CSV table of C-alpha atoms and ligand atoms in Angstrom, one decimal:
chain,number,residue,atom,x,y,z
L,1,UNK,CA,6.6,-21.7,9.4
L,2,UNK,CA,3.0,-20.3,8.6
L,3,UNK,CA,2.7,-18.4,4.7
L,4,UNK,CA,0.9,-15.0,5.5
L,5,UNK,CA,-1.5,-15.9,2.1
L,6,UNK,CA,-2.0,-12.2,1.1
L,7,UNK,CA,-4.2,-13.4,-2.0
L,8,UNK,CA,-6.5,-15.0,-0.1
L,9,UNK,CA,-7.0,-12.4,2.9
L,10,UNK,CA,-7.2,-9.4,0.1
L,11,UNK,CA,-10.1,-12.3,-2.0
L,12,UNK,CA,-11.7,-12.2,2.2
L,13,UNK,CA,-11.5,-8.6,2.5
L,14,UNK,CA,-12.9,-7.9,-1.2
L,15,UNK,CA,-16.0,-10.6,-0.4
L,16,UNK,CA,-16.5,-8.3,2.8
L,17,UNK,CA,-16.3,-5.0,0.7
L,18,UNK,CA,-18.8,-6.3,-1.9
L,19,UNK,CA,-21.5,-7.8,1.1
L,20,UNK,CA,-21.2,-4.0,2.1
L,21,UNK,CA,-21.7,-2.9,-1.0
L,22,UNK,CA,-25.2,-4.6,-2.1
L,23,UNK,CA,-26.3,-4.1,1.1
L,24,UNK,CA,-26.1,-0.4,0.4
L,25,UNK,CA,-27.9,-1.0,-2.6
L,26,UNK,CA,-30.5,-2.8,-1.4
L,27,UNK,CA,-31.1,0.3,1.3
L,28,UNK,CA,-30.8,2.0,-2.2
L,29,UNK,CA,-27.7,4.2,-0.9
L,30,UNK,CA,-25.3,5.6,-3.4
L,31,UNK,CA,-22.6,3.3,-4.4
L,32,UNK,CA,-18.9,3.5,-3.8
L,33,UNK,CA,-17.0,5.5,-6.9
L,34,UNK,CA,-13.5,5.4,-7.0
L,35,UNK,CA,-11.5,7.5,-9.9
L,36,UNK,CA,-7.9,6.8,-11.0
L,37,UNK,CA,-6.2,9.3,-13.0
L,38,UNK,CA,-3.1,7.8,-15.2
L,39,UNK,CA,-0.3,9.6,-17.0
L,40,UNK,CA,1.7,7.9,-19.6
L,41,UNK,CA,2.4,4.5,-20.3
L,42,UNK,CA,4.7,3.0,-18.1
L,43,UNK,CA,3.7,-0.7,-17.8
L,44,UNK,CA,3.6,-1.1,-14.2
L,45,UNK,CA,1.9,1.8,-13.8
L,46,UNK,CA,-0.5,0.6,-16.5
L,47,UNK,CA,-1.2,-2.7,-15.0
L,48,UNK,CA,-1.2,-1.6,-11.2
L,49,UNK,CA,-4.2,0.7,-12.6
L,50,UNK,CA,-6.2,-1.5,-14.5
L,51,UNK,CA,-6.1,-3.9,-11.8
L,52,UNK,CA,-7.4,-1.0,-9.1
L,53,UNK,CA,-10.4,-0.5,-11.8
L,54,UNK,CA,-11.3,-4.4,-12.4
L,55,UNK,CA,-10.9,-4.5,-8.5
L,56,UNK,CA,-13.6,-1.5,-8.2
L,57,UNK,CA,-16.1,-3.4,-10.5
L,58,UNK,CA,-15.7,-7.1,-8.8
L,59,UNK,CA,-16.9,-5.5,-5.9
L,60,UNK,CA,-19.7,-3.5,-7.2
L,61,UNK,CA,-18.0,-0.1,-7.3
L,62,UNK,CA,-18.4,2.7,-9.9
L,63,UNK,CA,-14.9,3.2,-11.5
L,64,UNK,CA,-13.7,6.2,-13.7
L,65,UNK,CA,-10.1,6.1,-15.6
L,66,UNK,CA,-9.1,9.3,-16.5
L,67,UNK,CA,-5.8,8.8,-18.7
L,68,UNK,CA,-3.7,11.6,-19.8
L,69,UNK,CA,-0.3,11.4,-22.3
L,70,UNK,CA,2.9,11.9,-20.7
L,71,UNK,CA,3.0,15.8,-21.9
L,72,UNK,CA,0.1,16.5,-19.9
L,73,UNK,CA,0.5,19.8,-18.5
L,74,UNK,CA,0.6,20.0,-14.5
L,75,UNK,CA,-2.4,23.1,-15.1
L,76,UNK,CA,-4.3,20.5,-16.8
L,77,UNK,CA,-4.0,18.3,-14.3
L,78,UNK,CA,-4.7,20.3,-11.3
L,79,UNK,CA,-7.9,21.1,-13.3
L,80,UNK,CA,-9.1,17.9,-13.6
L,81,UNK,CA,-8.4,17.7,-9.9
L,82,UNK,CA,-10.5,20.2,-8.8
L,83,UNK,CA,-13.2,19.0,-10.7
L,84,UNK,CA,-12.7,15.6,-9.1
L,85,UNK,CA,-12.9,17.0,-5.8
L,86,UNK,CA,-16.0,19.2,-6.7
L,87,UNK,CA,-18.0,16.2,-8.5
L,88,UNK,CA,-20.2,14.5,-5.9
L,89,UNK,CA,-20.4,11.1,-7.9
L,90,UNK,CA,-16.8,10.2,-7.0
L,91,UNK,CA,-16.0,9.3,-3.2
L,92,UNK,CA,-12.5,8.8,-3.9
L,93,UNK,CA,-9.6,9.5,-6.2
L,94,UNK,CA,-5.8,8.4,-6.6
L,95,UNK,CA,-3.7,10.4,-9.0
L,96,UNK,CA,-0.8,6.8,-9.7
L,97,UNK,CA,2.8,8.0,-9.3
L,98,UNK,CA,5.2,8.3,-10.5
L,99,UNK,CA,4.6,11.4,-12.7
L,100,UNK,CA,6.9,12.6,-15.3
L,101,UNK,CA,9.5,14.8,-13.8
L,102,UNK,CA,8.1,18.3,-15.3
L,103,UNK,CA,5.4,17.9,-12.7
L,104,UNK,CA,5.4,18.8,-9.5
L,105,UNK,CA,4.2,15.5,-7.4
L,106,UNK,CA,4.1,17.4,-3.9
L,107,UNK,CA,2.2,19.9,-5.2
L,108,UNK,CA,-0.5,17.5,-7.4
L,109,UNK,CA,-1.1,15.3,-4.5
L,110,UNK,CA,-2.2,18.6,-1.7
L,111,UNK,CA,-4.3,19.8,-4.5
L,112,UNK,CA,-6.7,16.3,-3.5
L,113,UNK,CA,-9.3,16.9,-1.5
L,114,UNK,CA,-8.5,15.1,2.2
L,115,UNK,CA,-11.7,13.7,2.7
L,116,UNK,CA,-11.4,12.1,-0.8
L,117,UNK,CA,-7.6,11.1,-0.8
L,118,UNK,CA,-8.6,7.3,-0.6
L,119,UNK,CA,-4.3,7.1,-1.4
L,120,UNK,CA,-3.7,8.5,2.1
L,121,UNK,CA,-0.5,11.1,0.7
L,122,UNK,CA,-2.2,14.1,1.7
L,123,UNK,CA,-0.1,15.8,4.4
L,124,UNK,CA,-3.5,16.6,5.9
L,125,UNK,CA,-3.9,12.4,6.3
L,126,UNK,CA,-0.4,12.1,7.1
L,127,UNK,CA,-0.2,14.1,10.0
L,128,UNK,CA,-3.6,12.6,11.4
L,129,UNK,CA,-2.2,9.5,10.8
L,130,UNK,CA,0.7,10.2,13.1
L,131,UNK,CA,-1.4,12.4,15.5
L,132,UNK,CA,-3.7,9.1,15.9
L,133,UNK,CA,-6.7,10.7,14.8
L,134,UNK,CA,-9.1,9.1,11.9
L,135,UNK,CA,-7.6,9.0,8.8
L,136,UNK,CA,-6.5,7.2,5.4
L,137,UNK,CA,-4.2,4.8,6.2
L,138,UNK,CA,-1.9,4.0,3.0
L,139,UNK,CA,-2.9,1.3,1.1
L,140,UNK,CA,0.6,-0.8,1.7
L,141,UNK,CA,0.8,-0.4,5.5
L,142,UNK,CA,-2.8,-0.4,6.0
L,143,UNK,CA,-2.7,-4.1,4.3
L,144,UNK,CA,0.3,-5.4,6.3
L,145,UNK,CA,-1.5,-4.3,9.7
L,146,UNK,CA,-4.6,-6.4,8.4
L,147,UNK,CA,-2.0,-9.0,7.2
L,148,UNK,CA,-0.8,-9.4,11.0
L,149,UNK,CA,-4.1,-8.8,12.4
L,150,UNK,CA,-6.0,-11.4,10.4
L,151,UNK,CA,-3.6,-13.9,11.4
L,152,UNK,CA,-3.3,-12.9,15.6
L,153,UNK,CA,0.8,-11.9,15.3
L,154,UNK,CA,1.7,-10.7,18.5
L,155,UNK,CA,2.7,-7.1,18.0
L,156,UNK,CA,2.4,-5.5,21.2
L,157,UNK,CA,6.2,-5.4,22.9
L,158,UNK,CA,7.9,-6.9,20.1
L,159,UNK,CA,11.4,-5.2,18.4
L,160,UNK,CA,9.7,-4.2,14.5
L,161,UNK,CA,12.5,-3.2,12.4
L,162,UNK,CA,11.5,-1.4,9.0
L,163,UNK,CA,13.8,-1.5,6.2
L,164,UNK,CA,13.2,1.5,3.9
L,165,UNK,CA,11.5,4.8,4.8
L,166,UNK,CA,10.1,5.8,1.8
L,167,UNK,CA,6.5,8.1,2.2
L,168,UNK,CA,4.3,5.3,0.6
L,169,UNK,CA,5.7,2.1,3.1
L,170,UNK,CA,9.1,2.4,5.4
L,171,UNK,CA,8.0,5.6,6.9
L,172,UNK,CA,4.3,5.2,7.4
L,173,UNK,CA,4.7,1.7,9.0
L,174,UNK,CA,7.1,2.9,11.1
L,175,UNK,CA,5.1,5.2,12.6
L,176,UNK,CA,1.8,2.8,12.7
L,177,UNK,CA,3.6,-0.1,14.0
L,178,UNK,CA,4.8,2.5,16.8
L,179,UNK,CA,1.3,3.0,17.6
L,180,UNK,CA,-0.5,1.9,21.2
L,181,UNK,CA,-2.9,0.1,19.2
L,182,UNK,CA,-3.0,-3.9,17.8
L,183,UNK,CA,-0.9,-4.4,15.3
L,184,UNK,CA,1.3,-2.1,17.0
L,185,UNK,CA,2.7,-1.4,20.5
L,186,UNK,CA,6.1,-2.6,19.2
L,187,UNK,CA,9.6,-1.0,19.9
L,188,UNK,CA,10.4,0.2,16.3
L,189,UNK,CA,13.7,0.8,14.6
L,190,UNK,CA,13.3,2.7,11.3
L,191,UNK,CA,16.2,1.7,8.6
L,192,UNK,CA,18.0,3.1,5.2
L,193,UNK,CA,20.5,3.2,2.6
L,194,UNK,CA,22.8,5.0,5.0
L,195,UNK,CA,22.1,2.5,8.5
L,196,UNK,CA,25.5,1.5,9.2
L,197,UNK,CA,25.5,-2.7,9.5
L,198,UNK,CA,21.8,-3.6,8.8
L,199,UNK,CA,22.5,-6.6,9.6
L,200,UNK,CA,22.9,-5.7,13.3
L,201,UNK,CA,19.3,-4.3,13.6
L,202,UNK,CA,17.8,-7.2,11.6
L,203,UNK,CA,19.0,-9.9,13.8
L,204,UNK,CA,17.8,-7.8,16.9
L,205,UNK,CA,13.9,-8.2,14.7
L,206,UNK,CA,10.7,-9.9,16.0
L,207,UNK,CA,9.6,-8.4,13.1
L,208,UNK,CA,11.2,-7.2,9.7
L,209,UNK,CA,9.3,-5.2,7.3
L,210,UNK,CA,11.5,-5.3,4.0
L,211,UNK,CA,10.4,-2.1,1.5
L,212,UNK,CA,13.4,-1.1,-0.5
L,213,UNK,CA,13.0,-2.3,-3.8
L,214,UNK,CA,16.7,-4.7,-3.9
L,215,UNK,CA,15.8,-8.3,-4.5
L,216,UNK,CA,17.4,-10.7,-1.9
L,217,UNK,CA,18.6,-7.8,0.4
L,218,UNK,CA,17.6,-9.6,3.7
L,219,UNK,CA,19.5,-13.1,3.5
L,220,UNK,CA,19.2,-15.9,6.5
L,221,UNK,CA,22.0,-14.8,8.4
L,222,UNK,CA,19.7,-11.3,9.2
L,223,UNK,CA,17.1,-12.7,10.6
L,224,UNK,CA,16.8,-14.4,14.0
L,225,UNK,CA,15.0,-17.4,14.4
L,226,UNK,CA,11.5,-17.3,14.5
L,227,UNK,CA,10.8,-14.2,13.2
L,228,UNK,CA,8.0,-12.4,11.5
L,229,UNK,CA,8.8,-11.4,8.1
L,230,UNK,CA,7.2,-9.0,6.1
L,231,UNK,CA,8.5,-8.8,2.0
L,232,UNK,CA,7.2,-5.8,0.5
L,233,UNK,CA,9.7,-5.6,-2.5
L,234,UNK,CA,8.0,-6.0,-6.1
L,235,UNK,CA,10.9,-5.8,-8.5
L,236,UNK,CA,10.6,-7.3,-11.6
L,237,UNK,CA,13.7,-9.4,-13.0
L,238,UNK,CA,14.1,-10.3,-16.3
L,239,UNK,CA,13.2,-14.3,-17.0
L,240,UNK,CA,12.8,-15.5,-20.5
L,241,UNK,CA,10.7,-18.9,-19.1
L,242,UNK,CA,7.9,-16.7,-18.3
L,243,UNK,CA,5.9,-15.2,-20.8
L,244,UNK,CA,5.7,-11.8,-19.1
L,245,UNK,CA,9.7,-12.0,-20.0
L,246,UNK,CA,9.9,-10.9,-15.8
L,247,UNK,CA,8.8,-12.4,-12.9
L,248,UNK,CA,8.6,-10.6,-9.2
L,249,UNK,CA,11.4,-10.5,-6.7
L,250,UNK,CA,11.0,-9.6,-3.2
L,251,UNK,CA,13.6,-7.8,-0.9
L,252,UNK,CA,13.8,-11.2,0.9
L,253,UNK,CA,15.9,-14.4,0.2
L,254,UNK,CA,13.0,-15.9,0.5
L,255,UNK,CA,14.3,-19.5,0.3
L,256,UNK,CA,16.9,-19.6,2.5
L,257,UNK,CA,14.8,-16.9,5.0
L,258,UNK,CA,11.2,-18.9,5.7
L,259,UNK,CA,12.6,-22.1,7.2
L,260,UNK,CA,13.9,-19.8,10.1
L,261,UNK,CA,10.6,-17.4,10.2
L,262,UNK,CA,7.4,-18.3,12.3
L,263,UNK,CA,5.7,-16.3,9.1
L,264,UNK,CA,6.8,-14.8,6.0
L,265,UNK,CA,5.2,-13.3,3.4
L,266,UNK,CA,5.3,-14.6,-0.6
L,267,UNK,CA,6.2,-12.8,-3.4
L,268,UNK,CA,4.2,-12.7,-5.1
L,269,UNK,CA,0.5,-13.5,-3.2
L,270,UNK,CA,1.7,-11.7,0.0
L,271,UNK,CA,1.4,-7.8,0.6
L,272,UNK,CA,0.8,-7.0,-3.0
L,273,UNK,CA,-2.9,-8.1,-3.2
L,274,UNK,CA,-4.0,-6.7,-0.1
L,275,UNK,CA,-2.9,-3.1,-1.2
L,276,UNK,CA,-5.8,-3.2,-3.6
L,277,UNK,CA,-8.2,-4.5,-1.3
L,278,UNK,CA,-7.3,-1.6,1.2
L,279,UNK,CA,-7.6,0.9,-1.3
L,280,UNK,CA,-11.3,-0.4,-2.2
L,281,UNK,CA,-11.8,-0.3,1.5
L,282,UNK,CA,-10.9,3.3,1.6
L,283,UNK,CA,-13.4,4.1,-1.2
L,284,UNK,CA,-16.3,2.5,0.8
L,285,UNK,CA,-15.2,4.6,3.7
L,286,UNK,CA,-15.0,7.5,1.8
L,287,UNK,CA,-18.4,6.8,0.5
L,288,UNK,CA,-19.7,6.4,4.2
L,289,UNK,CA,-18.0,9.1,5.4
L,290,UNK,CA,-16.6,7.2,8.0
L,291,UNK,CA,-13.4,9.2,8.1
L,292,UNK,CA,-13.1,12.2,10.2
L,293,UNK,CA,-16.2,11.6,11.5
Y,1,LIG,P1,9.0,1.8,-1.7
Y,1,LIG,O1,8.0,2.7,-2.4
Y,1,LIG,O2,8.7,0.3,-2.0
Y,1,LIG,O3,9.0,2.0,-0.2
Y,1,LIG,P2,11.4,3.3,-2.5
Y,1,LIG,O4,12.3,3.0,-3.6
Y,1,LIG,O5,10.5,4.6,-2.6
Y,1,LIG,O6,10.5,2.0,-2.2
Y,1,LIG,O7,12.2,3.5,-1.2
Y,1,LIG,C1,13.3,2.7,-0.9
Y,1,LIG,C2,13.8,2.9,0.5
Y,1,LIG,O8,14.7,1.9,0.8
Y,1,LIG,C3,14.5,4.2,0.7
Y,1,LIG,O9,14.0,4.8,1.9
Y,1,LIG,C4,15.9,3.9,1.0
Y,1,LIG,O10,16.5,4.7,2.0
Y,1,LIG,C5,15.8,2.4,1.4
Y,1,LIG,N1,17.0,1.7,1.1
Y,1,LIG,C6,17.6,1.5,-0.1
Y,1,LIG,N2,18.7,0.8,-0.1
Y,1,LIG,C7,18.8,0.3,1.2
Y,1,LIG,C8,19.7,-0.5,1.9
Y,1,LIG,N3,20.7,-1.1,1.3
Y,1,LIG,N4,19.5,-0.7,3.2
Y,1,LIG,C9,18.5,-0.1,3.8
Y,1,LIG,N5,17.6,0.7,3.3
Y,1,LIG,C10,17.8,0.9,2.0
């Protein structure tokens, strides 16, 4: 059993990202900005941003954090929107979800810019995504591909089996993994709350991509041996040894699971980290223009 170390492939890509970065400094090119815009308090929310900022300035990046309170009116936002997409300073934006329910998230996220949507929610990146044509990729499947590719798993022909179609990971990766490209090429089955006898499809799994947010959902006797696992659940659990008061639970029984797998991911130190790292390497495409080119 191999330990997919996403930690160290998101510190590999991030070393990358920065080399790219002074090199465009030295040729005196603009650097990479990326903007976050935060509404309310919510402590993951909170964290997840300040760690996409810090991110932005190990590698060299401009970073702006544009908070709001959590009566922030959706008008006020879309404004500061279309001054985001307007301002030629910032390459990139994200807009961090969730939003409080009095806004309308459908109709904040169309109002980015595409070609700045470094987030990859746009419909307009969406359906280039599944037409195949250039595109942001979401962060989360965009660092699991990386995750497979950086360590040669054999994708192409393989059964994947996705647990969880949500817009941000099940649904996306289906569609990527279903993809004629490496990582992809695979037979892909596409599950949910109502698949009758998950079970069934995961024991059919060369791979199993787990996103549905219910710690220990995928136990040993779901997964055939020698598979690929994937863990993509973050849920936090209350522990009173840590000083947090929480610690992070995956959708995996990850104890009992990884002596059957031929490589599983951690949680934490697996898919988490390289989320970040793809969304800096969305910025520093953005700033290249690298996408619909
Ligand atoms: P994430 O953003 O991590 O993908 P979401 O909470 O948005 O998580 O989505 C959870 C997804 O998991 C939903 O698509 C839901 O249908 C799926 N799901 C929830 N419970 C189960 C279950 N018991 N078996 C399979 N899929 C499930």
């Amino acid at each position: 059993m191999t330990l997919l170390d996403g930690k160290k492939t998101s510190e590999t890509i991030q070393q990358e990202i920065a080399a790219d970065v002074a090199e465009i400094k030295a040729n005196g090119g603009k650097v990479p900005h990326l903007a976050a815009i935060l509404v309310g308090n919510d402590g993951g929310s909170v964290t997840y941003v300040t760690n996409k900022v810090l991110a932005c300035e190990r590698v060299g990046f401009g970073s702006t954090l544009i908070r709001y309170e959590d009566d922030v009116t959706e008008d006020e936002l879309l404004a500061k929107i279309e001054e985001l997409n307007n301002d030629d300073e910032i390459d990139g934006f994200i807009v961090q979800l969730p939003l409080p329910k009095h806004i309308n998230t459908d109709k904040v996220l169309e109002a980015v810019d595409p070609k700045k949507d470094v987030d990859g929610f746009h419909p307009t990146n969406v359906g280039r995504m599944v037409a195949g044509l250039s595109a942001y990729l979401p962060a989360t499947p965009a660092g699991i591909l990386q995750l497979l590719a950086r360590y040669e798993i054999e994708t192409k022909g393989k059964h994947c089996v996705v647990v969880g179609r949500s817009n941000i990971v099940g649904s996306p990766m289906s569609i990527l993994m279903s993809k004629p490209n490496y990582p992809g090429n695979c037979t892909v089955t596409l599950c949910h709350r109502n698949t009758v006898n998950l079970a069934y499809h995961t024991l059919q799994a060369d791979i199993i991509i787990a996103a549905v947010g219910i710690p220990g959902l995928i136990t040993a006797e779901m997964v055939k041996e020698g598979a690929v696992v994937i863990d993509v659940g973050t849920t936090r659990v209350a522990d009173e040894t840590r000083k947090a008061g929480y610690r992070l639970r995956g959708d995996v029984d990850f104890d009992n699971v990884a002596p059957k797998c031929s490589f599983i991911t951690p949680v934490p130190g697996g898919v988490g980290p390289l989320t970040i790292a793809m969304l800096l390497k969305n910025t520093l495409r953005a700033a290249k223009r690298e996408v619909y080119a």
